[in-house]
Coordinates of C-alpha atoms in Angstrom, one line a residue:
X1173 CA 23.6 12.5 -144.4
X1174 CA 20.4 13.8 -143.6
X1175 CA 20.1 17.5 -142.0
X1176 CA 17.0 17.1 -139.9
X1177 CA 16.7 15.0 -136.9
X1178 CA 14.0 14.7 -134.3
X1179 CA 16.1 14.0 -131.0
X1180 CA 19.3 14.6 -130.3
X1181 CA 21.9 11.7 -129.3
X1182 CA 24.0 13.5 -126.2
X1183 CA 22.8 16.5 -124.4
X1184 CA 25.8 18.6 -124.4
X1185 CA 28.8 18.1 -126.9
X1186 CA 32.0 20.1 -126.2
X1187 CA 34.4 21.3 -129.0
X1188 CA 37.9 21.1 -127.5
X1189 CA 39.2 19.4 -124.4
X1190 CA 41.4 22.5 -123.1
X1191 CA 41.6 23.6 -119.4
X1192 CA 37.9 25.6 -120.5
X1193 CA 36.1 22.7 -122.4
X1194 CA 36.6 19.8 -119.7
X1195 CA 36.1 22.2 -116.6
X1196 CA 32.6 22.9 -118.5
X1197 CA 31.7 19.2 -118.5
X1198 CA 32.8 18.0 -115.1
X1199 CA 30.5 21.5 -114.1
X1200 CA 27.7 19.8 -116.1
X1201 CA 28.7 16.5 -115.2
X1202 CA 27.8 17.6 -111.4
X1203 CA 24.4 18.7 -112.6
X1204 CA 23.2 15.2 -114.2
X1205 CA 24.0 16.8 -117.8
X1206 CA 25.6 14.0 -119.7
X1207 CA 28.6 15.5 -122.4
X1208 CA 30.7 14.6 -125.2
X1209 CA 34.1 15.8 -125.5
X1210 CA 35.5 16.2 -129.0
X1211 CA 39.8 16.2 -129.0
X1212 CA 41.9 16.2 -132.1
X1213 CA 44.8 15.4 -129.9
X1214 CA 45.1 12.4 -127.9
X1215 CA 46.4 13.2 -124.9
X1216 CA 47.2 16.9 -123.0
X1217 CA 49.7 18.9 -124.5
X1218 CA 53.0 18.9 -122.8
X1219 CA 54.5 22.4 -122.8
X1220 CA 53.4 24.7 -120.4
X1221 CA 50.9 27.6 -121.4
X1222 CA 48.8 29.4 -118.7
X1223 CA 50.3 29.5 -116.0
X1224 CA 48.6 32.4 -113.1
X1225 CA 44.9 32.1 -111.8
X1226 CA 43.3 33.8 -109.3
X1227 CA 41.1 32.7 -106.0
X1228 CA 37.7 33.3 -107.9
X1229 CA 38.8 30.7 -110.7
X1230 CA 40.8 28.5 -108.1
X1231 CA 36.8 28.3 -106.4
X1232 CA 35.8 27.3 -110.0
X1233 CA 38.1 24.6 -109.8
X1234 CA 36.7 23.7 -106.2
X1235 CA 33.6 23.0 -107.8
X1236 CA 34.8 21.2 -110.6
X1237 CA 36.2 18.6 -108.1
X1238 CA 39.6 19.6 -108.6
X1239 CA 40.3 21.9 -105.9
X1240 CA 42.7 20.3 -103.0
X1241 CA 44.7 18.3 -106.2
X1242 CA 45.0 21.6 -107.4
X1243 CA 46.0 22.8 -104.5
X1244 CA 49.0 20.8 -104.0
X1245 CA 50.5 21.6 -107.6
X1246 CA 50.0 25.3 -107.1
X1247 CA 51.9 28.1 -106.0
X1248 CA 50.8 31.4 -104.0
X1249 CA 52.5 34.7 -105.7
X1250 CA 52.8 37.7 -104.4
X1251 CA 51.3 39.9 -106.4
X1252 CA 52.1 42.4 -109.5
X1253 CA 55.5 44.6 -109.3
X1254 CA 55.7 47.7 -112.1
X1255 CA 59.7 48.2 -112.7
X1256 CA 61.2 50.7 -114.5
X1257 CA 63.7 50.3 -117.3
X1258 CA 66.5 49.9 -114.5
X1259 CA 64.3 47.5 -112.3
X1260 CA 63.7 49.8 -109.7
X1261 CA 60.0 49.5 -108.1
X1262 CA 57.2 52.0 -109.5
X1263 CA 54.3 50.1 -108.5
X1264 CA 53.2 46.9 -106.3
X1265 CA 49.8 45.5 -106.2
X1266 CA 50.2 43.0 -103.0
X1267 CA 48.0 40.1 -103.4
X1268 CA 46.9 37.9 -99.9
X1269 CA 47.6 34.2 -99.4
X1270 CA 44.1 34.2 -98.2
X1271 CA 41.5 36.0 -100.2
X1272 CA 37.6 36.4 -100.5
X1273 CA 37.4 32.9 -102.1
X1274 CA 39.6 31.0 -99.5
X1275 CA 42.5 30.6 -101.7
X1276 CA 45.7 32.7 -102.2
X1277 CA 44.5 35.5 -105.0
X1278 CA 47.4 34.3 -106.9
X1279 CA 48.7 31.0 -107.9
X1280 CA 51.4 30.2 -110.2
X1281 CA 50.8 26.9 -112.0
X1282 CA 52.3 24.7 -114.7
X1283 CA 49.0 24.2 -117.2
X1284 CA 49.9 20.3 -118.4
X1285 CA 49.5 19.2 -114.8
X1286 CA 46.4 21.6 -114.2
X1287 CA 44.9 19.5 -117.8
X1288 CA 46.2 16.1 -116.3
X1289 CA 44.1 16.7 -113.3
X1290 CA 41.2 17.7 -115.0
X1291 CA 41.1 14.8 -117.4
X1292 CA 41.5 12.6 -114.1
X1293 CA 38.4 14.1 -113.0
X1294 CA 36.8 13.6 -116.2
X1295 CA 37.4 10.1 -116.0
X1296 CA 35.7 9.1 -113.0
X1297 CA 32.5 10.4 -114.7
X1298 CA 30.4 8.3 -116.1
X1299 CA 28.7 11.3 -118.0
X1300 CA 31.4 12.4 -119.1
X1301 CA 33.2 10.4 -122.2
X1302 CA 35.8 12.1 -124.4
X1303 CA 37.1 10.9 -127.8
X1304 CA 40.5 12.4 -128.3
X1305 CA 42.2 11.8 -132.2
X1306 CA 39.2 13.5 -133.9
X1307 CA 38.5 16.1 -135.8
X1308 CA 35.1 18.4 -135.8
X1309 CA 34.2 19.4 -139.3
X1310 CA 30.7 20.9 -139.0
X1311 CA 28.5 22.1 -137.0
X1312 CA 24.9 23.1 -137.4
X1313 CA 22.7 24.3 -138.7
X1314 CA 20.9 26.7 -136.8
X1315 CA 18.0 25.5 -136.0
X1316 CA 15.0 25.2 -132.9
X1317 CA 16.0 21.6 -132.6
X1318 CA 19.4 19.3 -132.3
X1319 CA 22.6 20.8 -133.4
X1320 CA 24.6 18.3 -135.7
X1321 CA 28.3 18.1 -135.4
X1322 CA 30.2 16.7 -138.1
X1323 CA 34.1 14.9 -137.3
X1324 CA 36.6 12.7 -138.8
X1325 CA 38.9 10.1 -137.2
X1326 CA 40.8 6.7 -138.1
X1327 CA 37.6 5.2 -139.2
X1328 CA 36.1 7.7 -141.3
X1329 CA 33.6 10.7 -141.3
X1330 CA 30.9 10.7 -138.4
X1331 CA 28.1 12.6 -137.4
X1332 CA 26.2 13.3 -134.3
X1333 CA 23.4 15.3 -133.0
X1334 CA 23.4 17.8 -129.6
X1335 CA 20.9 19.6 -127.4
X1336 CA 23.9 21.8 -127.4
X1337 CA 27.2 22.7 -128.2
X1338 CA 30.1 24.3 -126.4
X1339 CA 33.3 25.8 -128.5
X1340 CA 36.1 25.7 -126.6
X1341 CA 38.2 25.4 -129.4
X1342 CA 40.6 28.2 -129.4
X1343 CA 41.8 31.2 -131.1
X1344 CA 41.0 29.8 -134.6
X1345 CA 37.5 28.7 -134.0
X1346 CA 35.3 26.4 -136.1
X1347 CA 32.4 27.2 -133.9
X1348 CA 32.9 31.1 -134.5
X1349 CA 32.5 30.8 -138.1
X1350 CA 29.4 28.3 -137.2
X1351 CA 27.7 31.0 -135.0
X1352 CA 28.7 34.1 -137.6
X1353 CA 30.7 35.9 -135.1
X1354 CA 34.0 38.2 -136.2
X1355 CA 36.3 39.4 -134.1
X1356 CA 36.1 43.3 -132.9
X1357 CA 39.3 44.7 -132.3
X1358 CA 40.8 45.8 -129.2
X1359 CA 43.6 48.1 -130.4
X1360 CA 46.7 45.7 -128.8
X1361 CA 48.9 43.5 -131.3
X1362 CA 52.7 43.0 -130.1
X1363 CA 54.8 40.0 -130.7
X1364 CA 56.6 38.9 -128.2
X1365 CA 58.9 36.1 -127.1
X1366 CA 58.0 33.7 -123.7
X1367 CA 60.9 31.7 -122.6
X1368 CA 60.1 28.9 -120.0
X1369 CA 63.3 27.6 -118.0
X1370 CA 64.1 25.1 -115.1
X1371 CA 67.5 26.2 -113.1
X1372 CA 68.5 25.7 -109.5
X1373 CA 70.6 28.9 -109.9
X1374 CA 69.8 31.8 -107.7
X1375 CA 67.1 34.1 -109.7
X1376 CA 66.5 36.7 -108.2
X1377 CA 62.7 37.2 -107.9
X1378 CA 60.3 38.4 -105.1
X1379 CA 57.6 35.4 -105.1
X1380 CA 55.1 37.5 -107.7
X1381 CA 55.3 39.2 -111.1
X1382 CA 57.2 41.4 -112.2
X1383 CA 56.3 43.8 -115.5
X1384 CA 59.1 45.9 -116.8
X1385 CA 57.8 49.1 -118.0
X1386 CA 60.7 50.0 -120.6
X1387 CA 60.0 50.9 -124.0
X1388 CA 63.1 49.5 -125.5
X1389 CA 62.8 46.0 -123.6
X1390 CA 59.1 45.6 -121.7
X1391 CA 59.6 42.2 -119.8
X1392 CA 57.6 40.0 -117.8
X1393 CA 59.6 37.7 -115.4
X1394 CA 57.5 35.2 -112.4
X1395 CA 58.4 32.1 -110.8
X1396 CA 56.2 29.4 -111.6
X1397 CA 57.6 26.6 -109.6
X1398 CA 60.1 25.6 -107.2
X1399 CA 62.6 25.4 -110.3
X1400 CA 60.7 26.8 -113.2
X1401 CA 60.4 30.5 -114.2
X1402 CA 59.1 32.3 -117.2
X1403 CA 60.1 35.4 -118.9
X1404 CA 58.4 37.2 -121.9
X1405 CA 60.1 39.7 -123.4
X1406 CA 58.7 41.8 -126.7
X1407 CA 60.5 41.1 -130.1
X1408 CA 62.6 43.1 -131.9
X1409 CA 65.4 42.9 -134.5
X1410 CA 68.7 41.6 -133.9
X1411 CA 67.6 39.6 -131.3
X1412 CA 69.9 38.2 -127.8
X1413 CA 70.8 34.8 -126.6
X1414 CA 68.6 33.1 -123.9
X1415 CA 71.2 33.8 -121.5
X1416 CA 71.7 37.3 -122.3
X1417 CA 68.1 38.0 -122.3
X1418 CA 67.6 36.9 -118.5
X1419 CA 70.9 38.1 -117.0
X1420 CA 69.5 40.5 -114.8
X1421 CA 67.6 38.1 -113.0
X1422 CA 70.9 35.5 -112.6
X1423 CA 74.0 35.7 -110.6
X1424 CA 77.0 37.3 -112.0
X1425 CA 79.0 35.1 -114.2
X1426 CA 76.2 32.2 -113.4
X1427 CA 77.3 29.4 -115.4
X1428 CA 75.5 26.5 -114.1
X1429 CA 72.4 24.7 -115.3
X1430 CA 69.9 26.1 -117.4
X1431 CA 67.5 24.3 -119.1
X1432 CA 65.5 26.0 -121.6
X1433 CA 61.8 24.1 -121.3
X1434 CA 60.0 25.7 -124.1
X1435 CA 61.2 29.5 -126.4
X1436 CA 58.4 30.1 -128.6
X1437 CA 57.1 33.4 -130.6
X1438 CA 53.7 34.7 -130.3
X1439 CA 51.4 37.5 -131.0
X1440 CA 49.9 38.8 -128.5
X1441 CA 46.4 40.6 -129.0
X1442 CA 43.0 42.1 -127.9
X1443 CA 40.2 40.8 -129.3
X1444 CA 36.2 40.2 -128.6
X1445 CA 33.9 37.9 -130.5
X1446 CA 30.6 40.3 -131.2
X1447 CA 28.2 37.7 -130.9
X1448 CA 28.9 34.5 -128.8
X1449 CA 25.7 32.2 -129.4
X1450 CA 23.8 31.1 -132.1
X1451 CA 20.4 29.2 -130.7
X1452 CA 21.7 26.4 -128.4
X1453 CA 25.4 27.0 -130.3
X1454 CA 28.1 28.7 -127.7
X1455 CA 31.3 30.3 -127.5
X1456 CA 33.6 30.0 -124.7
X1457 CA 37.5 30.8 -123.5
X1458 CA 40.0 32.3 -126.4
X1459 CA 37.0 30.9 -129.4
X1460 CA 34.7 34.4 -127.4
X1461 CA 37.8 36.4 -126.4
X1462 CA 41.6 37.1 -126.6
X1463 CA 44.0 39.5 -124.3
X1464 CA 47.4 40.1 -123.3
X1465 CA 48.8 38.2 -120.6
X1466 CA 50.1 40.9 -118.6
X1467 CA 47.6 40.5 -115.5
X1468 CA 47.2 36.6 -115.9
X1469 CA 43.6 36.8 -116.8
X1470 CA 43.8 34.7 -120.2
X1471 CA 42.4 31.2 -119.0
X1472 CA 40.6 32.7 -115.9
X1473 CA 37.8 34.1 -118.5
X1474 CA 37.3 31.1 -119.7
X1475 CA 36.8 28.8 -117.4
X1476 CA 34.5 32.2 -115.8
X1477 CA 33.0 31.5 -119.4
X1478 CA 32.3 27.6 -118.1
X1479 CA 30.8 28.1 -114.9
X1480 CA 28.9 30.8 -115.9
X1481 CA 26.5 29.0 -118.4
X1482 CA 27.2 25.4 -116.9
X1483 CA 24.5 26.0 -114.2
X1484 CA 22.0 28.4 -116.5
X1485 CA 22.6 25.3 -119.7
X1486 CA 21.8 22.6 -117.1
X1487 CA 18.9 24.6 -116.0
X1488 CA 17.4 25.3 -119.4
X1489 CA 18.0 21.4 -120.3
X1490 CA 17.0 19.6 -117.4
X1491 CA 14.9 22.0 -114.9
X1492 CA 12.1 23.6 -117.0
X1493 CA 14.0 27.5 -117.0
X1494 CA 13.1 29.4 -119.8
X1495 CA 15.3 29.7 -122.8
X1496 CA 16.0 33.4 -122.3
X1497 CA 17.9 32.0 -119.5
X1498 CA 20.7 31.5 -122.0
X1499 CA 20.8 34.7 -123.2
X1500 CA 22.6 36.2 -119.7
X1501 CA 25.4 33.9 -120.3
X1502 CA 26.7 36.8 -123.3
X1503 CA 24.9 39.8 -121.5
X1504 CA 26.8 39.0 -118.5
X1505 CA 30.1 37.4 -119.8
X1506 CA 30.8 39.6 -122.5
X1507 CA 31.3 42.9 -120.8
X1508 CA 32.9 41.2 -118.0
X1509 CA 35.7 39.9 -120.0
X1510 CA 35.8 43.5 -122.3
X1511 CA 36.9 45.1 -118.7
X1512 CA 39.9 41.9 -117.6
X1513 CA 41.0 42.7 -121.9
X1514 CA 41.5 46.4 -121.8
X1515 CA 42.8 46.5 -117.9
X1516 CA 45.7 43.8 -119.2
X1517 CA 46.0 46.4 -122.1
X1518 CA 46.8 49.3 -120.2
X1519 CA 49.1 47.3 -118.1
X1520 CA 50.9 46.1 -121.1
X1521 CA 50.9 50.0 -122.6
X1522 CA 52.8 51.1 -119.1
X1523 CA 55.1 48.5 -119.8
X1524 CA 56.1 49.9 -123.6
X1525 CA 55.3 53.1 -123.0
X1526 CA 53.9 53.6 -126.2
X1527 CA 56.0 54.4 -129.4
X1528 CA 55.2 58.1 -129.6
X1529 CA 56.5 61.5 -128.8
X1530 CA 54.3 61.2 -125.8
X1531 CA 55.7 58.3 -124.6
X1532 CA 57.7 59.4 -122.0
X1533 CA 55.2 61.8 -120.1
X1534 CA 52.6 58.5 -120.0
X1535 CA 55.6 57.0 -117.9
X1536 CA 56.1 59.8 -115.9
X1537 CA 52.4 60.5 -114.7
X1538 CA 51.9 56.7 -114.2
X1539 CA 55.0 56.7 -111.9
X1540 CA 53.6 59.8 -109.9
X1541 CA 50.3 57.7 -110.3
X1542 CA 51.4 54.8 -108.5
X1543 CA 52.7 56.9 -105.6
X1544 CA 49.2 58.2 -104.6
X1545 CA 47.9 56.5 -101.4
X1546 CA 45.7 53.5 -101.5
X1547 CA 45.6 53.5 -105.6
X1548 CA 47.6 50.3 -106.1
X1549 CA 45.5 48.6 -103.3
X1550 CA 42.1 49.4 -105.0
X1551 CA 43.5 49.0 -108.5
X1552 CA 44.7 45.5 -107.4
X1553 CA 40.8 44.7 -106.1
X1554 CA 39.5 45.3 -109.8
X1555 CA 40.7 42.2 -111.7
X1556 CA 37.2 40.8 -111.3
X1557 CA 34.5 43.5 -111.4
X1558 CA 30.7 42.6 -110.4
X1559 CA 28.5 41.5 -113.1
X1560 CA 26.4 44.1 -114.7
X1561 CA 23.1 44.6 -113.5
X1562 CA 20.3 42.1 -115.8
X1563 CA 17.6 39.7 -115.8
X1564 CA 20.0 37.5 -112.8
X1565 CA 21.4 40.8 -111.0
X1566 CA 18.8 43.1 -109.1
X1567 CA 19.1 46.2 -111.2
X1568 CA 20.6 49.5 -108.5
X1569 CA 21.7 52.7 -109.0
X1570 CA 23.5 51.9 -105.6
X1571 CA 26.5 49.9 -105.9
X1572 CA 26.1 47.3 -103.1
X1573 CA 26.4 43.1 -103.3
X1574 CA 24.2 42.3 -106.4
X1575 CA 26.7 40.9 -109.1
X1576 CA 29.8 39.8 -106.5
X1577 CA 30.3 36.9 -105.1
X1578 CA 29.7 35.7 -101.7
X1579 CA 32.5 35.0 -100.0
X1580 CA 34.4 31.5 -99.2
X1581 CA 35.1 31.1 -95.6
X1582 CA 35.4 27.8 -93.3
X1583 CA 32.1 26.7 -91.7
X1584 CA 30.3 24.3 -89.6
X1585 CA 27.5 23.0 -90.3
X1586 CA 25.8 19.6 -90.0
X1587 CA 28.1 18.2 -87.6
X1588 CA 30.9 18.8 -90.2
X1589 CA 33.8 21.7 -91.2
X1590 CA 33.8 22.3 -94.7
X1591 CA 33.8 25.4 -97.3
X1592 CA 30.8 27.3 -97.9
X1593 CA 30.5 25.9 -101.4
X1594 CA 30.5 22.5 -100.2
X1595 CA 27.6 23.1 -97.7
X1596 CA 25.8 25.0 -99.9
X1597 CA 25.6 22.9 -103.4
X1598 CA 24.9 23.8 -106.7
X1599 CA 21.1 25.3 -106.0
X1600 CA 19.9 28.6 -105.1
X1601 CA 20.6 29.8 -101.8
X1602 CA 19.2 32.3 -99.5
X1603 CA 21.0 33.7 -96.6
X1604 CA 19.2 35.8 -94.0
X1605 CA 21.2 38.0 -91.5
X1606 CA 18.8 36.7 -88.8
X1607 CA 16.1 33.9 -88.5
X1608 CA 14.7 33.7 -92.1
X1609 CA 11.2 35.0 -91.8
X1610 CA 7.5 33.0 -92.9
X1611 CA 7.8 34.4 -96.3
X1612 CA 11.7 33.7 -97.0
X1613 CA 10.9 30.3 -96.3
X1614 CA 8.1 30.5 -99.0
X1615 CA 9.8 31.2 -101.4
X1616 CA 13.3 29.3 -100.5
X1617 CA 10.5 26.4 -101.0
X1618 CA 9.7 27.1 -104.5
X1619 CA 13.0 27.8 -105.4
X1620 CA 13.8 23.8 -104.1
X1621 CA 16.3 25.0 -101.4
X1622 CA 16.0 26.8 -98.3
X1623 CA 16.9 29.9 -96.4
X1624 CA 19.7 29.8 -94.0
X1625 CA 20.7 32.3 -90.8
X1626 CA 24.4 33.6 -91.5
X1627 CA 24.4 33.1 -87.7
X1628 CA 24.1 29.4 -87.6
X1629 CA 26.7 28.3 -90.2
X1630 CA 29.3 28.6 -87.6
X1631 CA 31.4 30.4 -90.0
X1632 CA 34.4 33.2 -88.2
X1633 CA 32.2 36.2 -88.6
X1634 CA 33.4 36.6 -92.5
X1635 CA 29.5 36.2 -93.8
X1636 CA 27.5 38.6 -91.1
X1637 CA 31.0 41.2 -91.8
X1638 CA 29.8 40.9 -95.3
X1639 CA 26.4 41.3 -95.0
X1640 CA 26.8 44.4 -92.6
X1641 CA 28.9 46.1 -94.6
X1642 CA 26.6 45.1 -98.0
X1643 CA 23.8 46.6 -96.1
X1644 CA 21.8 43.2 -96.5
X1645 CA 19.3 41.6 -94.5
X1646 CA 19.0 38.9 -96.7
X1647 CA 20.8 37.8 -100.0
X1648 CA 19.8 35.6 -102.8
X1649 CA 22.6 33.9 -104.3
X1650 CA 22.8 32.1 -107.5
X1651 CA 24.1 28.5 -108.0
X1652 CA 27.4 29.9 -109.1
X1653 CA 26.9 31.7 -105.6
X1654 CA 26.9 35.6 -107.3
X1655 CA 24.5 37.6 -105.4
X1656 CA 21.5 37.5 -107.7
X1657 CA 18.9 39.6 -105.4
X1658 CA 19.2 42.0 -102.2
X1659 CA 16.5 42.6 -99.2
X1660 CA 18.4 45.6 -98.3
X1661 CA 17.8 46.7 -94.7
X1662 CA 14.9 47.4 -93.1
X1663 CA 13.3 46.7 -96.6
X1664 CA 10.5 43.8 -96.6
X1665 CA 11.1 41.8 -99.7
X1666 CA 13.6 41.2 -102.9
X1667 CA 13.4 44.0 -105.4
X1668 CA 13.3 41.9 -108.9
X1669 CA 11.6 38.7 -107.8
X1670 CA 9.3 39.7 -110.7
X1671 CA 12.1 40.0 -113.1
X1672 CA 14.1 36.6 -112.6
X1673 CA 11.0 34.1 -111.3
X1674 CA 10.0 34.1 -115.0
X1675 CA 13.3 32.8 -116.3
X1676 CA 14.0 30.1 -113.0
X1677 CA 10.6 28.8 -112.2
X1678 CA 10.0 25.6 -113.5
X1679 CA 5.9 25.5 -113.2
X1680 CA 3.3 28.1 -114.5
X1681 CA 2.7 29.5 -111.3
X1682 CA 4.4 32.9 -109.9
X1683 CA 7.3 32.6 -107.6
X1684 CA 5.7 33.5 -104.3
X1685 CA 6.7 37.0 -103.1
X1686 CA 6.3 38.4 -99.5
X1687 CA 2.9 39.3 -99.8
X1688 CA 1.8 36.6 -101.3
X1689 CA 3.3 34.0 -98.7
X1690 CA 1.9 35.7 -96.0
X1691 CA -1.3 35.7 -97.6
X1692 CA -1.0 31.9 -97.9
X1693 CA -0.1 31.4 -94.3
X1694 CA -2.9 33.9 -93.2
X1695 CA -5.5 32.0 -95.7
X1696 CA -4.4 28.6 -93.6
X1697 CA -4.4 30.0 -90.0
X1698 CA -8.2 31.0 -90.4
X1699 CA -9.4 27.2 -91.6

């Protein structure tokens, strides 16, 4: 086999095809960006895994054509409950059936019908092929041009060549080792036990999570279905029966059904990749990062990992951007995902406690902590922080829109009622707070999409609220539809147009800025 080749055979090929690696192609897929997906198994695995996402990642799912089948499979939960050792409440973090996205900011799901879905999807496109029963061997090397990717099945050893390559292959990833990266360590390592069970007894539960913060036995305990529940409980010696591990949650004396889906060990840790690309060679889901369950954020990185790049990748390989493009997808990922990691490891140390003589006191300040007006409300709003400011995300000292996401209301537009998402597309957008002015339609123009007037979408008011409160007069937003640029008000023009035109534009000439627009216009109105 020869280790240079002039062109490549597939644009994108995708190591793994989890939850993260098949939400990244159908993302592509929506783009014109044709992928291969590489599966050593041949069909979804059947036990469940993941099973909370939030309404940020249920929009992801929106957009990777998934969203209403979702939908019907999922379940809205509550929110977070902190219990003491005796299961009385510390803490609740309330979660709305209706958040910022337009979907419940919790939903409890079984992950094999989530996959089943998404491999649906994938099926009905024809950019999309997947070849399951193989194993990836090699890949690279590192070089300007194609990546080559190296894999075994029934018939023998194969090789192909990629524009680029995605690994979405898990905790023990190939395609870390191919890119260099090691794993920096995020001081959490526990090993714990999750039990998965289907029972029509009476459990008692309030419709969310509950974490119980006690140092001899931290628990988790949720309702994932209308019969399913799950509980997690740490490890240690002399260990119970099922049944007398989840009696607090069952009826006295219950001695009806109880079928145990799935008990299974694992080791539960923080970890970061330190470097997640290697030329057109990318890390995504647990292959960039690892964390504790406790908040449910485990496969909501990753498939923030998917739609984060899918729309920058697609840019880079089909839309003239520059390749520094690329290098936001770890600048603005990576720090991201450090913050969901260490916030599920403080929740998981108020659940143990800790094993030292200070143990105790933690518990006690983080009960009076939890008692403090509005602190569990605001705590519960930081699951998802902004993106640091960068090359995509006007740079402030103010904290205002730039890095959050627009929100997800109900509009009409075009004779029809739809999403935003759905109205908008997968391009740049700029909203305007009023009538977008001569040079926001300039530059809309260049950017191949146009400005739109919050006040004609027909939406309920959510938009202009948002804008008001942002301070906005107009917004730029990104194809993933995170505020990349703010005219704040009574300001005249975006404040890093200069910054990001470089990386987006597909021609050699400047993105036209206000001044230059209305020089334009001026320059025609005196022919």
């Amino acid at each position: 086999m020869t280790l240079e080749r002039s062109g490549a055979d597939v644009p994108v090929a995708i190591i793994g095809a989890g939850p993260v690696g098949v939400t990244a192609a159908l993302l592509l897929a929506r783009r014109g960006v044709r992928t291969l997906v590489l599966e050593r198994h041949r069909d979804v695995y059947p036990l469940p895994r993941a099973v909370a996402t939030d309404d940020e990642v249920r929009r992801i799912l929106q957009a990777a054509g998934v969203g209403e089948e979702f939908t019907a499979v999922a379940r809205p939960a509550k929110g977070l409950r902190l219990l003491d050792a005796r299961h009385r409440l510390m803490a609740e973090f309330r979660r709305s059936e209706l958040g910022p996205h337009g979907y419940a900011q919790t939903s409890m799901f079984d992950q094999p019908e989530l996959e089943r879905l998404l491999r649906d999807a994938l099926a009905r496109r024809p950019e999309c092929e997947l070849r399951g029963g193989v194993e990836v061997t090699g890949i690279g090397p590192d070089t300007t041009g194609p990546v080559r990717v190296t894999y075994r099945d029934d018939n023998g050893e194969h090789e192909l060549w990629a524009e680029a390559v995605l690994g979405c292959d898990g905790a023990n990833s190939l395609t870390r080792e191919a890119v260099g990266a090691v794993w920096e360590d995020l001081r959490f390592e526990e090993r714990w036990t999750v039990i998965d069970v289907r029972t029509r007894a009476d459990v008692r539960c309030w419709e969310g999570v509950d974490q119980v913060c006690d140092p001899e036995r931290p628990a988790t305990f949720m309702r994932v279905g209308e019969d399913r529940y799950r509980w997690e409980f740490r490890l240690r010696d002399g260990e119970e029966a099922v049944r007398d591990l989840v009696a607090p949650w069952l009826p006295p004396s219950y001695d009806g059904d109880f079928d145990v889906v799935r008990e299974t060990q694992y080791t539960f840790r923080a970890r970061i990749a330190d470097r997640w690309r290697s030329g057109r060679v990318f890390l995504l889901g647990d292959a960039a990062h690892l964390t504790p369950p406790f908040i449910g954020q485990g496969l909501c990185a990753g498939l923030r990992d998917a739609y984060n790049l899918a729309w920058k990748l697609a840019r880079v390989l089909g839309q003239g951007g520059d390749e520094r493009l690329l290098d936001t997808y770890e600048s603005e990922r990576k720090p991201h995902a450090r913050h969901v990691i260490k916030l599920a490891v403080a929740t998981g140390w108020a659940m143990t406690g800790g094993q030292d003589g200070a143990a105790a006191l933690r518990r006690g300040l983080l009960a009076a902590a939890c008692r403090i007006p509005g602190l569990t409300t605001l705590a519960g709003r930081a699951l998802s922080p902004p993106l640091t400011p960068g090359p995509l995300v006007r740079r402030s000292l103010r904290r205002g829109l730039a890095g959050t996401h627009c929100p997800q209301p109900w509009i009409t537009a075009d004779g029809r009622t739809a999403r935003l998402d759905e109205v908008l597309g997968d391009s740049f957008t700029i909203l305007s707070a009023a009538d977008p002015c001569p040079w926001l339609n300039a530059l809309a123009r260049a950017l191949g999409t146009r400005a739109i007037p919050v006040t004609g979408l027909g939406d309920d008011g959510t938009l202009t609220a948002w804008m008001h409160t942002g301070r906005a007069d107009a917004v730029l937003l990104r194809p993933d539809h995170v505020v990349m640029d703010v005219v704040p008000a009574g300001a005249r023009a975006f404040t890093d147009s200069a910054t990001w035109a470089s990386l987006l534009h597909t021609t050699h000439s400047p993105l036209p800025t206000r001044r230059t627009a209305e020089s334009s216009l001026l320059r025609s109105a005196t022919r």
